[in-house]
Amino acid sequence: MFRQTSEFHQWFAEQRRVQRHRVTPTGLDRLDGWSFEPETGNIRHRSGRFFSIEGVEVETDNRETPSWAQPIIVQPENGILGLLVKEFAGVPHILLQAKMEPGNVNLLQMSPTVQATRSNFTRVHQGGAVPYLEHFVAPRTGRVLFDTLQSEQGSWFLGKRNRNMIIEVDGDVPVRDGFCWLTLDQIGELLNVENLINMDTRTVLSGLPDGWAVQGRGTQAEGRTLHSGAEVLSWFTEAKATHRLERRQIPLSQVKGWAEGGGEVAHESGRYFRITGVDVAAEGREVARWSQPVLAPVGRGVIAFLTRRIGGTRHLLVRTRTEAGSFDLLEMGPTVQANPANYEELPVGSRPRFLDEVLAAAPARVLLDVVHSEEGGRFYHAENRYLVVEADEDVPLDAGPDFLWVTPHQLGVLIRHSNHVNVEARNLLTCVRFLR
């Protein structure tokens, strides 16, 4: 435990010094254990496990572009993302680990107590056991604070979900090397540091019960709401009942506009993302060496909430969002979720709504502006700029059928159910909860 956050930074610097990792970009054609299937061009591991890279064709009426084809990561298994909570002297602390992921831009970031795919914790790779896993699988002795299946990035994964869990324990929990206890106040401070608290920690933190919110930061108390909880659910159900998503898996070799060459798979325009590979050497992981494909986005994305006080209560503008890999047609997402580089040559009317307003916001209206990484186990140097911007008076209370003003409390309640709030909105909500 650290009395001051500065002590954590000293500890983390030491972790970066003693943990030795090496990630080497490698062509797909040189990855050990991975290959292109002759008939489909799909990328698979020789064991048939872990994940694959395949193709998908999409048609929907809930995006700026109504149809497209793309590569996508297929990983049908559900992993565990788990946080241990324990009170010390009456103050809740959360156990995090300094963990290397091959796609992290800075390699080492603060991860949940347990961050493991099913292949990891069932030891398909014949590696070491996952520390603290016993607290998250039955029969467990702790008290469940949060436990739900949550989606991952639907733009890059096909129907991928992980089990998000928060377990409170009372007994002694030995602290292993690379792990530390942090208070919620300390985590809130660290969320303002670029690329430090990883995506998996942020998504699980979004499920913290309101009673665990940080004292003095005004998102835990519910005031007047523009819409009742029943009205929010009705709006969401209406969107799922009326929008359309038609999706068909296809061989990777048949994805139009994409081609393999130079050891990677990329779009002919140079936009969106690339599928490439890495060789990894990592001390302190369940497996010390491995190779794998990774998805590398082209450019930095923007994830933003417009916010305003309505009836004295802070509200966030959410929108329905359909992705190529959406598990259940659509979910609630942030106001803006886009990579601006993908829309540079399009007219303003074809760009995502509110993107330009968010990017052009006066500094006085920007409540949060920080860069965070996305999941480093499958994505390479994937960064997004997380923004919370006070809406100007031109943004109406009725912003259109696909947008709705909800409170942080209402969004937190919805997160306690599967497939209601997407991972981008969950991550940003965690940051909102720690705003001063």
Short mmCIF file of C-alpha atoms in Angstrom, two decimals:
data_model
loop_
_atom_site.label_atom_id
_atom_site.label_comp_id
_atom_site.label_asym_id
_atom_site.label_seq_id
_atom_site.Cartn_x
_atom_site.Cartn_y
_atom_site.Cartn_z
CA MET A 1 0.00 0.00 0.00
CA PHE A 2 1.13 3.51 -0.75
CA ARG A 3 0.47 6.51 1.49
CA GLN A 4 1.19 8.87 -1.40
CA THR A 5 0.66 8.34 -5.13
CA SER A 6 4.28 9.38 -5.65
CA GLU A 7 5.27 6.14 -3.87
CA PHE A 8 3.31 4.20 -6.46
CA HIS A 9 5.19 5.93 -9.28
CA GLN A 10 8.49 4.90 -7.68
CA TRP A 11 7.24 1.32 -7.40
CA PHE A 12 6.02 1.31 -11.00
CA ALA A 13 9.36 2.66 -12.26
CA GLU A 14 11.05 -0.21 -10.45
CA GLN A 15 8.66 -2.69 -12.07
CA ARG A 16 9.58 -1.32 -15.47
CA ARG A 17 13.25 -1.79 -14.58
CA VAL A 18 13.04 -5.36 -13.27
CA GLN A 19 10.46 -6.78 -15.67
CA ARG A 20 12.27 -7.68 -18.84
CA HIS A 21 10.21 -7.90 -21.99
CA ARG A 22 10.91 -7.81 -25.68
CA VAL A 23 8.35 -7.44 -28.46
CA THR A 24 9.58 -7.73 -32.05
CA PRO A 25 7.30 -6.82 -34.99
CA THR A 26 7.20 -9.84 -37.30
CA GLY A 27 5.56 -10.62 -40.61
CA LEU A 28 2.55 -12.91 -40.52
CA ASP A 29 4.39 -15.34 -42.77
CA ARG A 30 7.13 -15.73 -40.13
CA LEU A 31 5.03 -16.30 -37.02
CA ASP A 32 5.84 -19.52 -35.18
CA GLY A 33 2.75 -21.73 -34.95
CA TRP A 34 0.50 -19.51 -37.10
CA SER A 35 -0.30 -19.79 -40.79
CA PHE A 36 -2.76 -18.85 -43.53
CA GLU A 37 -5.24 -21.64 -44.27
CA PRO A 38 -4.79 -22.67 -47.94
CA GLU A 39 -8.51 -22.69 -48.81
CA THR A 40 -9.77 -19.64 -46.90
CA GLY A 41 -6.75 -17.45 -46.19
CA ASN A 42 -7.87 -17.36 -42.54
CA ILE A 43 -5.06 -17.03 -40.01
CA ARG A 44 -5.07 -19.81 -37.42
CA HIS A 45 -2.82 -21.38 -34.79
CA ARG A 46 -1.69 -24.93 -35.48
CA SER A 47 -3.44 -26.07 -32.26
CA GLY A 48 -6.79 -24.75 -33.49
CA ARG A 49 -7.10 -22.82 -30.19
CA PHE A 50 -6.64 -19.23 -28.99
CA PHE A 51 -8.20 -17.15 -31.81
CA SER A 52 -8.30 -16.73 -35.58
CA ILE A 53 -8.42 -13.88 -38.10
CA GLU A 54 -11.30 -14.28 -40.56
CA GLY A 55 -13.51 -12.09 -42.73
CA VAL A 56 -16.98 -10.60 -42.32
CA GLU A 57 -19.46 -8.75 -44.55
CA VAL A 58 -21.85 -6.30 -42.89
CA GLU A 59 -25.01 -4.40 -43.80
CA THR A 60 -26.70 -2.09 -41.29
CA ASP A 61 -28.90 0.99 -41.14
CA ASN A 62 -27.21 2.22 -37.96
CA ARG A 63 -23.87 3.54 -39.25
CA GLU A 64 -22.60 6.33 -41.52
CA THR A 65 -21.49 3.62 -43.98
CA PRO A 66 -24.32 1.15 -44.66
CA SER A 67 -22.21 -1.81 -45.85
CA TRP A 68 -18.60 -2.95 -45.77
CA ALA A 69 -16.29 -5.96 -45.45
CA GLN A 70 -13.33 -6.36 -43.12
CA PRO A 71 -11.03 -8.80 -41.31
CA ILE A 72 -12.14 -9.58 -37.76
CA ILE A 73 -10.78 -11.44 -34.73
CA VAL A 74 -12.77 -14.58 -33.89
CA GLN A 75 -12.27 -15.66 -30.27
CA PRO A 76 -15.42 -17.39 -29.03
CA GLU A 77 -14.19 -18.17 -25.51
CA ASN A 78 -15.02 -15.95 -22.50
CA GLY A 79 -12.12 -14.81 -20.33
CA ILE A 80 -12.09 -13.41 -16.79
CA LEU A 81 -11.31 -9.82 -15.86
CA GLY A 82 -11.41 -9.64 -12.09
CA LEU A 83 -10.68 -7.11 -9.35
CA LEU A 84 -10.09 -8.04 -5.70
CA VAL A 85 -11.31 -5.46 -3.15
CA LYS A 86 -10.26 -5.41 0.50
CA GLU A 87 -10.64 -2.82 3.25
CA PHE A 88 -7.59 -1.65 5.15
CA ALA A 89 -8.33 0.60 8.15
CA GLY A 90 -11.84 1.08 6.77
CA VAL A 91 -10.62 2.23 3.34
CA PRO A 92 -11.37 0.04 0.29
CA HIS A 93 -8.29 -0.94 -1.74
CA ILE A 94 -8.12 -2.70 -5.10
CA LEU A 95 -5.40 -5.18 -6.05
CA LEU A 96 -3.85 -4.37 -9.44
CA GLN A 97 -0.87 -5.79 -11.27
CA ALA A 98 1.82 -4.25 -13.44
CA LYS A 99 1.41 -6.44 -16.50
CA MET A 100 3.05 -6.53 -19.90
CA GLU A 101 0.91 -6.92 -22.99
CA PRO A 102 2.66 -7.16 -26.37
CA GLY A 103 0.48 -4.51 -27.98
CA ASN A 104 0.86 -1.86 -25.27
CA VAL A 105 2.62 1.22 -26.62
CA ASN A 106 4.66 1.30 -23.39
CA LEU A 107 4.48 -2.47 -22.72
CA LEU A 108 3.73 -2.24 -18.96
CA GLN A 109 0.37 -0.99 -17.66
CA MET A 110 -1.77 -1.55 -14.57
CA SER A 111 -4.10 -4.50 -15.13
CA PRO A 112 -6.84 -6.15 -13.04
CA THR A 113 -5.99 -8.70 -10.37
CA VAL A 114 -6.87 -11.39 -12.93
CA GLN A 115 -6.79 -10.77 -16.67
CA ALA A 116 -6.90 -14.10 -18.43
CA THR A 117 -8.47 -15.76 -21.44
CA ARG A 118 -10.03 -19.17 -20.98
CA SER A 119 -7.03 -20.62 -22.82
CA ASN A 120 -4.81 -18.97 -20.18
CA PHE A 121 -6.60 -20.17 -17.08
CA THR A 122 -7.25 -23.68 -18.45
CA ARG A 123 -3.53 -23.73 -19.37
CA VAL A 124 -3.92 -24.70 -23.01
CA HIS A 125 -0.49 -23.11 -23.55
CA GLN A 126 0.97 -25.42 -20.82
CA GLY A 127 2.16 -22.37 -18.92
CA GLY A 128 2.02 -21.44 -15.25
CA ALA A 129 -1.13 -21.00 -13.18
CA VAL A 130 -2.89 -17.61 -13.14
CA PRO A 131 -2.32 -15.87 -9.78
CA TYR A 132 -5.40 -15.21 -7.61
CA LEU A 133 -7.67 -17.11 -10.02
CA GLU A 134 -9.17 -19.05 -7.08
CA HIS A 135 -11.00 -15.91 -5.93
CA PHE A 136 -12.95 -15.71 -9.21
CA VAL A 137 -13.99 -19.30 -9.90
CA ALA A 138 -16.48 -21.34 -7.90
CA PRO A 139 -16.43 -22.22 -5.11
CA ARG A 140 -15.13 -18.81 -3.98
CA THR A 141 -15.13 -17.39 -0.47
CA GLY A 142 -15.40 -13.66 -1.20
CA ARG A 143 -18.49 -11.47 -1.61
CA VAL A 144 -19.56 -10.76 -5.18
CA LEU A 145 -19.96 -7.02 -5.85
CA PHE A 146 -20.20 -7.27 -9.65
CA ASP A 147 -20.32 -10.17 -12.08
CA THR A 148 -21.52 -9.91 -15.67
CA LEU A 149 -20.52 -10.83 -19.20
CA GLN A 150 -19.48 -7.71 -21.09
CA SER A 151 -18.68 -7.13 -24.74
CA GLU A 152 -15.28 -6.19 -26.10
CA GLN A 153 -14.55 -4.00 -29.16
CA GLY A 154 -17.23 -4.94 -31.69
CA SER A 155 -15.38 -3.19 -34.49
CA TRP A 156 -12.49 -5.65 -34.20
CA PHE A 157 -13.89 -8.75 -32.39
CA LEU A 158 -16.74 -10.98 -33.55
CA GLY A 159 -19.16 -11.34 -30.63
CA LYS A 160 -16.35 -11.34 -28.06
CA ARG A 161 -17.24 -11.11 -24.37
CA ASN A 162 -15.37 -11.33 -21.08
CA ARG A 163 -16.64 -11.95 -17.58
CA ASN A 164 -16.15 -8.73 -15.57
CA MET A 165 -15.98 -9.42 -11.82
CA ILE A 166 -15.38 -7.52 -8.58
CA ILE A 167 -14.93 -9.67 -5.46
CA GLU A 168 -14.57 -8.33 -1.91
CA VAL A 169 -12.41 -10.41 0.46
CA ASP A 170 -11.82 -10.26 4.21
CA GLY A 171 -9.01 -12.71 4.79
CA ASP A 172 -5.29 -12.36 4.26
CA VAL A 173 -4.24 -11.94 0.62
CA PRO A 174 -0.47 -12.30 0.08
CA VAL A 175 0.81 -9.67 -2.36
CA ARG A 176 2.85 -11.30 -5.10
CA ASP A 177 5.64 -9.61 -7.03
CA GLY A 178 4.26 -7.13 -9.55
CA PHE A 179 0.99 -6.58 -7.63
CA CYS A 180 -0.06 -3.70 -5.35
CA TRP A 181 -3.06 -2.38 -3.43
CA LEU A 182 -4.39 1.04 -4.48
CA THR A 183 -7.21 3.14 -3.06
CA LEU A 184 -9.99 4.44 -5.29
CA ASP A 185 -8.65 7.97 -4.84
CA GLN A 186 -5.24 6.85 -6.07
CA ILE A 187 -6.74 5.04 -9.06
CA GLY A 188 -8.76 8.14 -9.87
CA GLU A 189 -5.58 10.19 -9.90
CA LEU A 190 -3.77 7.62 -12.07
CA LEU A 191 -6.61 7.61 -14.61
CA ASN A 192 -5.39 11.05 -15.63
CA VAL A 193 -1.98 9.63 -16.56
CA GLU A 194 -1.58 8.67 -20.21
CA ASN A 195 -1.46 4.93 -20.95
CA LEU A 196 -1.19 3.74 -17.35
CA ILE A 197 -4.50 2.15 -16.22
CA ASN A 198 -5.27 -0.42 -18.88
CA MET A 199 -8.55 -1.03 -20.68
CA ASP A 200 -9.43 -4.18 -18.74
CA THR A 201 -9.09 -2.39 -15.41
CA ARG A 202 -11.22 0.50 -16.65
CA THR A 203 -14.04 -1.70 -17.91
CA VAL A 204 -14.30 -3.64 -14.62
CA LEU A 205 -14.18 -0.42 -12.58
CA SER A 206 -17.28 0.77 -14.44
CA GLY A 207 -19.19 -1.91 -12.51
CA LEU A 208 -18.34 -0.57 -9.04
CA PRO A 209 -21.55 -0.16 -7.01
CA ASP A 210 -22.53 3.44 -6.32
CA GLY A 211 -21.83 3.01 -2.62
CA TRP A 212 -18.16 2.54 -3.52
CA ALA A 213 -17.91 5.81 -5.45
CA VAL A 214 -15.18 8.19 -4.39
CA GLN A 215 -16.31 10.58 -1.68
CA GLY A 216 -16.65 14.16 -2.85
CA ARG A 217 -16.83 13.44 -6.57
CA GLY A 218 -20.38 14.07 -7.59
CA THR A 219 -21.42 11.16 -9.77
CA GLN A 220 -22.62 8.71 -7.14
CA ALA A 221 -25.76 10.57 -6.05
CA GLU A 222 -28.76 10.42 -8.36
CA GLY A 223 -30.75 13.63 -8.78
CA ARG A 224 -33.42 14.62 -11.27
CA THR A 225 -33.26 12.76 -14.57
CA LEU A 226 -34.48 13.83 -17.97
CA HIS A 227 -35.79 10.30 -18.61
CA SER A 228 -36.89 7.60 -16.20
CA GLY A 229 -35.14 4.25 -16.13
CA ALA A 230 -38.11 2.66 -17.85
CA GLU A 231 -37.99 5.29 -20.61
CA VAL A 232 -34.25 4.67 -21.17
CA LEU A 233 -34.84 0.92 -21.49
CA SER A 234 -37.78 1.50 -23.83
CA TRP A 235 -35.64 3.74 -26.06
CA PHE A 236 -32.92 1.07 -26.14
CA THR A 237 -35.40 -1.73 -26.88
CA GLU A 238 -37.00 0.35 -29.64
CA ALA A 239 -33.59 0.77 -31.28
CA LYS A 240 -32.89 -2.96 -31.15
CA ALA A 241 -36.36 -3.75 -32.52
CA THR A 242 -36.17 -1.34 -35.45
CA HIS A 243 -32.53 -1.28 -36.58
CA ARG A 244 -31.03 -3.91 -38.82
CA LEU A 245 -27.74 -5.83 -38.86
CA GLU A 246 -27.03 -8.47 -41.47
CA ARG A 247 -23.67 -10.17 -41.07
CA ARG A 248 -21.98 -13.02 -42.90
CA GLN A 249 -18.66 -14.62 -42.10
CA ILE A 250 -16.50 -15.06 -45.19
CA PRO A 251 -12.96 -16.32 -45.86
CA LEU A 252 -10.29 -13.72 -45.17
CA SER A 253 -9.05 -14.09 -48.75
CA GLN A 254 -12.46 -12.90 -50.05
CA VAL A 255 -12.67 -9.64 -48.11
CA LYS A 256 -12.97 -6.93 -50.76
CA GLY A 257 -10.49 -4.08 -50.55
CA TRP A 258 -8.11 -5.96 -48.26
CA ALA A 259 -5.05 -7.92 -49.31
CA GLU A 260 -2.08 -9.80 -47.87
CA GLY A 261 1.39 -8.59 -48.74
CA GLY A 262 4.67 -7.76 -47.07
CA GLY A 263 3.83 -9.97 -44.14
CA GLU A 264 0.58 -8.18 -43.24
CA VAL A 265 -3.05 -7.80 -44.26
CA ALA A 266 -4.09 -4.19 -44.97
CA HIS A 267 -6.75 -2.12 -46.69
CA GLU A 268 -5.94 -0.81 -50.15
CA SER A 269 -6.47 2.79 -48.94
CA GLY A 270 -3.99 2.43 -46.10
CA ARG A 271 -6.74 3.28 -43.59
CA TYR A 272 -8.56 1.54 -40.74
CA PHE A 273 -6.10 -1.07 -39.41
CA ARG A 274 -3.51 -3.68 -40.34
CA ILE A 275 -3.18 -7.31 -39.31
CA THR A 276 0.47 -7.95 -38.54
CA GLY A 277 2.51 -10.08 -36.13
CA VAL A 278 4.78 -9.95 -33.08
CA ASP A 279 7.30 -12.24 -31.43
CA VAL A 280 7.27 -11.90 -27.64
CA ALA A 281 9.73 -12.68 -24.84
CA ALA A 282 8.27 -11.88 -21.41
CA GLU A 283 9.44 -12.62 -17.89
CA GLY A 284 6.74 -13.12 -15.27
CA ARG A 285 4.04 -14.26 -17.67
CA GLU A 286 2.38 -17.71 -17.69
CA VAL A 287 4.32 -18.36 -20.91
CA ALA A 288 7.79 -16.88 -21.42
CA ARG A 289 7.84 -16.83 -25.25
CA TRP A 290 5.22 -16.82 -27.96
CA SER A 291 4.23 -15.43 -31.35
CA GLN A 292 0.85 -14.07 -32.44
CA PRO A 293 -1.02 -11.91 -34.94
CA VAL A 294 -2.15 -8.46 -33.74
CA LEU A 295 -4.54 -5.83 -35.08
CA ALA A 296 -2.79 -2.47 -35.46
CA PRO A 297 -5.10 0.56 -35.91
CA VAL A 298 -4.04 3.30 -38.31
CA GLY A 299 -4.20 6.52 -36.30
CA ARG A 300 -5.54 7.48 -32.89
CA GLY A 301 -9.27 7.30 -32.23
CA VAL A 302 -11.61 9.62 -30.32
CA ILE A 303 -14.03 8.46 -27.62
CA ALA A 304 -16.11 11.29 -26.19
CA PHE A 305 -19.16 12.14 -24.13
CA LEU A 306 -20.97 15.40 -24.50
CA THR A 307 -22.27 16.34 -21.06
CA ARG A 308 -24.54 18.94 -19.53
CA ARG A 309 -26.45 19.56 -16.33
CA ILE A 310 -30.19 19.06 -16.70
CA GLY A 311 -32.30 19.96 -13.68
CA GLY A 312 -29.06 20.30 -11.72
CA THR A 313 -27.93 16.73 -12.50
CA ARG A 314 -25.07 15.83 -14.83
CA HIS A 315 -26.19 13.93 -17.93
CA LEU A 316 -24.21 12.21 -20.68
CA LEU A 317 -25.30 11.97 -24.31
CA VAL A 318 -25.23 8.29 -25.36
CA ARG A 319 -26.04 6.86 -28.77
CA THR A 320 -26.92 3.45 -30.13
CA ARG A 321 -23.95 1.87 -31.85
CA THR A 322 -23.79 -1.10 -34.22
CA GLU A 323 -20.43 -2.70 -35.05
CA ALA A 324 -19.33 -5.45 -37.42
CA GLY A 325 -18.93 -7.82 -34.49
CA SER A 326 -21.75 -6.62 -32.23
CA PHE A 327 -22.97 -9.49 -30.03
CA ASP A 328 -26.59 -8.28 -29.92
CA LEU A 329 -27.17 -5.94 -32.91
CA LEU A 330 -26.29 -2.75 -30.98
CA GLU A 331 -25.29 -1.32 -27.62
CA MET A 332 -25.22 2.11 -26.01
CA GLY A 333 -22.00 3.88 -26.86
CA PRO A 334 -20.45 7.28 -26.21
CA THR A 335 -21.55 10.38 -28.11
CA VAL A 336 -18.55 10.04 -30.43
CA GLN A 337 -16.61 6.88 -31.20
CA ALA A 338 -14.49 7.32 -34.31
CA ASN A 339 -11.04 7.48 -35.84
CA PRO A 340 -10.94 10.93 -37.49
CA ALA A 341 -8.37 9.78 -40.06
CA ASN A 342 -10.95 7.41 -41.58
CA TYR A 343 -13.21 10.35 -42.47
CA GLU A 344 -10.69 12.97 -43.65
CA GLU A 345 -11.83 13.06 -47.28
CA LEU A 346 -15.56 12.89 -46.56
CA PRO A 347 -17.86 15.94 -46.52
CA VAL A 348 -19.00 17.21 -43.13
CA GLY A 349 -22.44 15.62 -43.49
CA SER A 350 -20.89 12.17 -43.88
CA ARG A 351 -18.69 12.44 -40.80
CA PRO A 352 -19.84 11.01 -37.45
CA ARG A 353 -22.26 13.37 -35.75
CA PHE A 354 -20.73 15.62 -33.08
CA LEU A 355 -17.14 14.59 -34.00
CA ASP A 356 -16.22 18.04 -35.24
CA GLU A 357 -17.94 19.75 -32.29
CA VAL A 358 -15.93 17.67 -29.84
CA LEU A 359 -12.60 18.26 -31.59
CA ALA A 360 -13.22 22.01 -31.88
CA ALA A 361 -14.42 22.51 -28.30
CA ALA A 362 -12.95 25.48 -26.44
CA PRO A 363 -10.54 24.41 -23.67
CA ALA A 364 -12.86 25.78 -20.99
CA ARG A 365 -15.52 23.24 -22.03
CA VAL A 366 -13.18 20.21 -21.92
CA LEU A 367 -13.57 18.44 -18.57
CA LEU A 368 -11.40 15.44 -19.46
CA ASP A 369 -8.75 14.93 -22.13
CA VAL A 370 -6.46 11.91 -21.72
CA VAL A 371 -5.03 9.21 -24.00
CA HIS A 372 -5.62 5.60 -22.97
CA SER A 373 -4.66 2.32 -24.62
CA GLU A 374 -7.04 -0.37 -25.74
CA GLU A 375 -6.51 -4.05 -24.99
CA GLY A 376 -2.84 -4.90 -25.61
CA GLY A 377 -3.27 -8.64 -25.88
CA ARG A 378 -4.81 -8.47 -29.38
CA PHE A 379 -4.30 -4.85 -30.49
CA TYR A 380 -0.94 -3.23 -31.29
CA HIS A 381 -0.41 0.39 -30.18
CA ALA A 382 -4.17 1.01 -30.15
CA GLU A 383 -4.78 4.38 -28.50
CA ASN A 384 -7.84 6.56 -28.09
CA ARG A 385 -8.22 10.12 -26.93
CA TYR A 386 -10.83 10.08 -24.15
CA LEU A 387 -12.80 13.33 -23.89
CA VAL A 388 -15.65 14.69 -21.79
CA VAL A 389 -16.91 18.00 -23.21
CA GLU A 390 -19.56 20.38 -21.89
CA ALA A 391 -22.18 20.67 -24.63
CA ASP A 392 -22.95 24.12 -25.96
CA GLU A 393 -26.49 25.43 -26.24
CA ASP A 394 -26.80 24.29 -29.87
CA VAL A 395 -27.00 20.63 -28.74
CA PRO A 396 -30.70 19.99 -28.07
CA LEU A 397 -32.29 17.91 -25.33
CA ASP A 398 -33.82 15.87 -28.15
CA ALA A 399 -30.73 15.10 -30.23
CA GLY A 400 -32.43 12.58 -32.53
CA PRO A 401 -33.75 9.01 -32.30
CA ASP A 402 -30.33 7.41 -31.89
CA PHE A 403 -29.20 9.73 -29.06
CA LEU A 404 -30.42 10.06 -25.48
CA TRP A 405 -29.37 12.05 -22.40
CA VAL A 406 -28.82 9.75 -19.39
CA THR A 407 -27.14 10.25 -16.02
CA PRO A 408 -23.92 8.47 -15.02
CA HIS A 409 -25.97 6.64 -12.39
CA GLN A 410 -28.43 5.37 -15.01
CA LEU A 411 -25.57 4.19 -17.21
CA GLY A 412 -23.98 2.45 -14.23
CA VAL A 413 -27.21 0.58 -13.54
CA LEU A 414 -27.35 -0.59 -17.16
CA ILE A 415 -23.75 -1.84 -16.97
CA ARG A 416 -24.88 -4.39 -14.42
CA HIS A 417 -26.57 -6.19 -17.33
CA SER A 418 -24.83 -7.80 -20.30
CA ASN A 419 -24.72 -6.22 -23.76
CA HIS A 420 -26.32 -2.90 -22.85
CA VAL A 421 -23.29 -0.56 -22.75
CA ASN A 422 -20.30 -1.00 -25.05
CA VAL A 423 -16.70 -1.18 -23.87
CA GLU A 424 -15.84 2.32 -25.07
CA ALA A 425 -18.67 3.89 -23.06
CA ARG A 426 -17.83 1.76 -20.00
CA ASN A 427 -14.20 2.86 -20.11
CA LEU A 428 -15.14 6.51 -20.45
CA LEU A 429 -17.76 6.26 -17.69
CA THR A 430 -15.04 5.08 -15.31
CA CYS A 431 -13.13 8.28 -16.06
CA VAL A 432 -16.30 10.36 -15.58
CA ARG A 433 -16.86 8.85 -12.14
CA PHE A 434 -13.49 10.17 -11.01
CA LEU A 435 -13.89 13.69 -12.38
CA ARG A 436 -13.33 16.36 -9.76
#
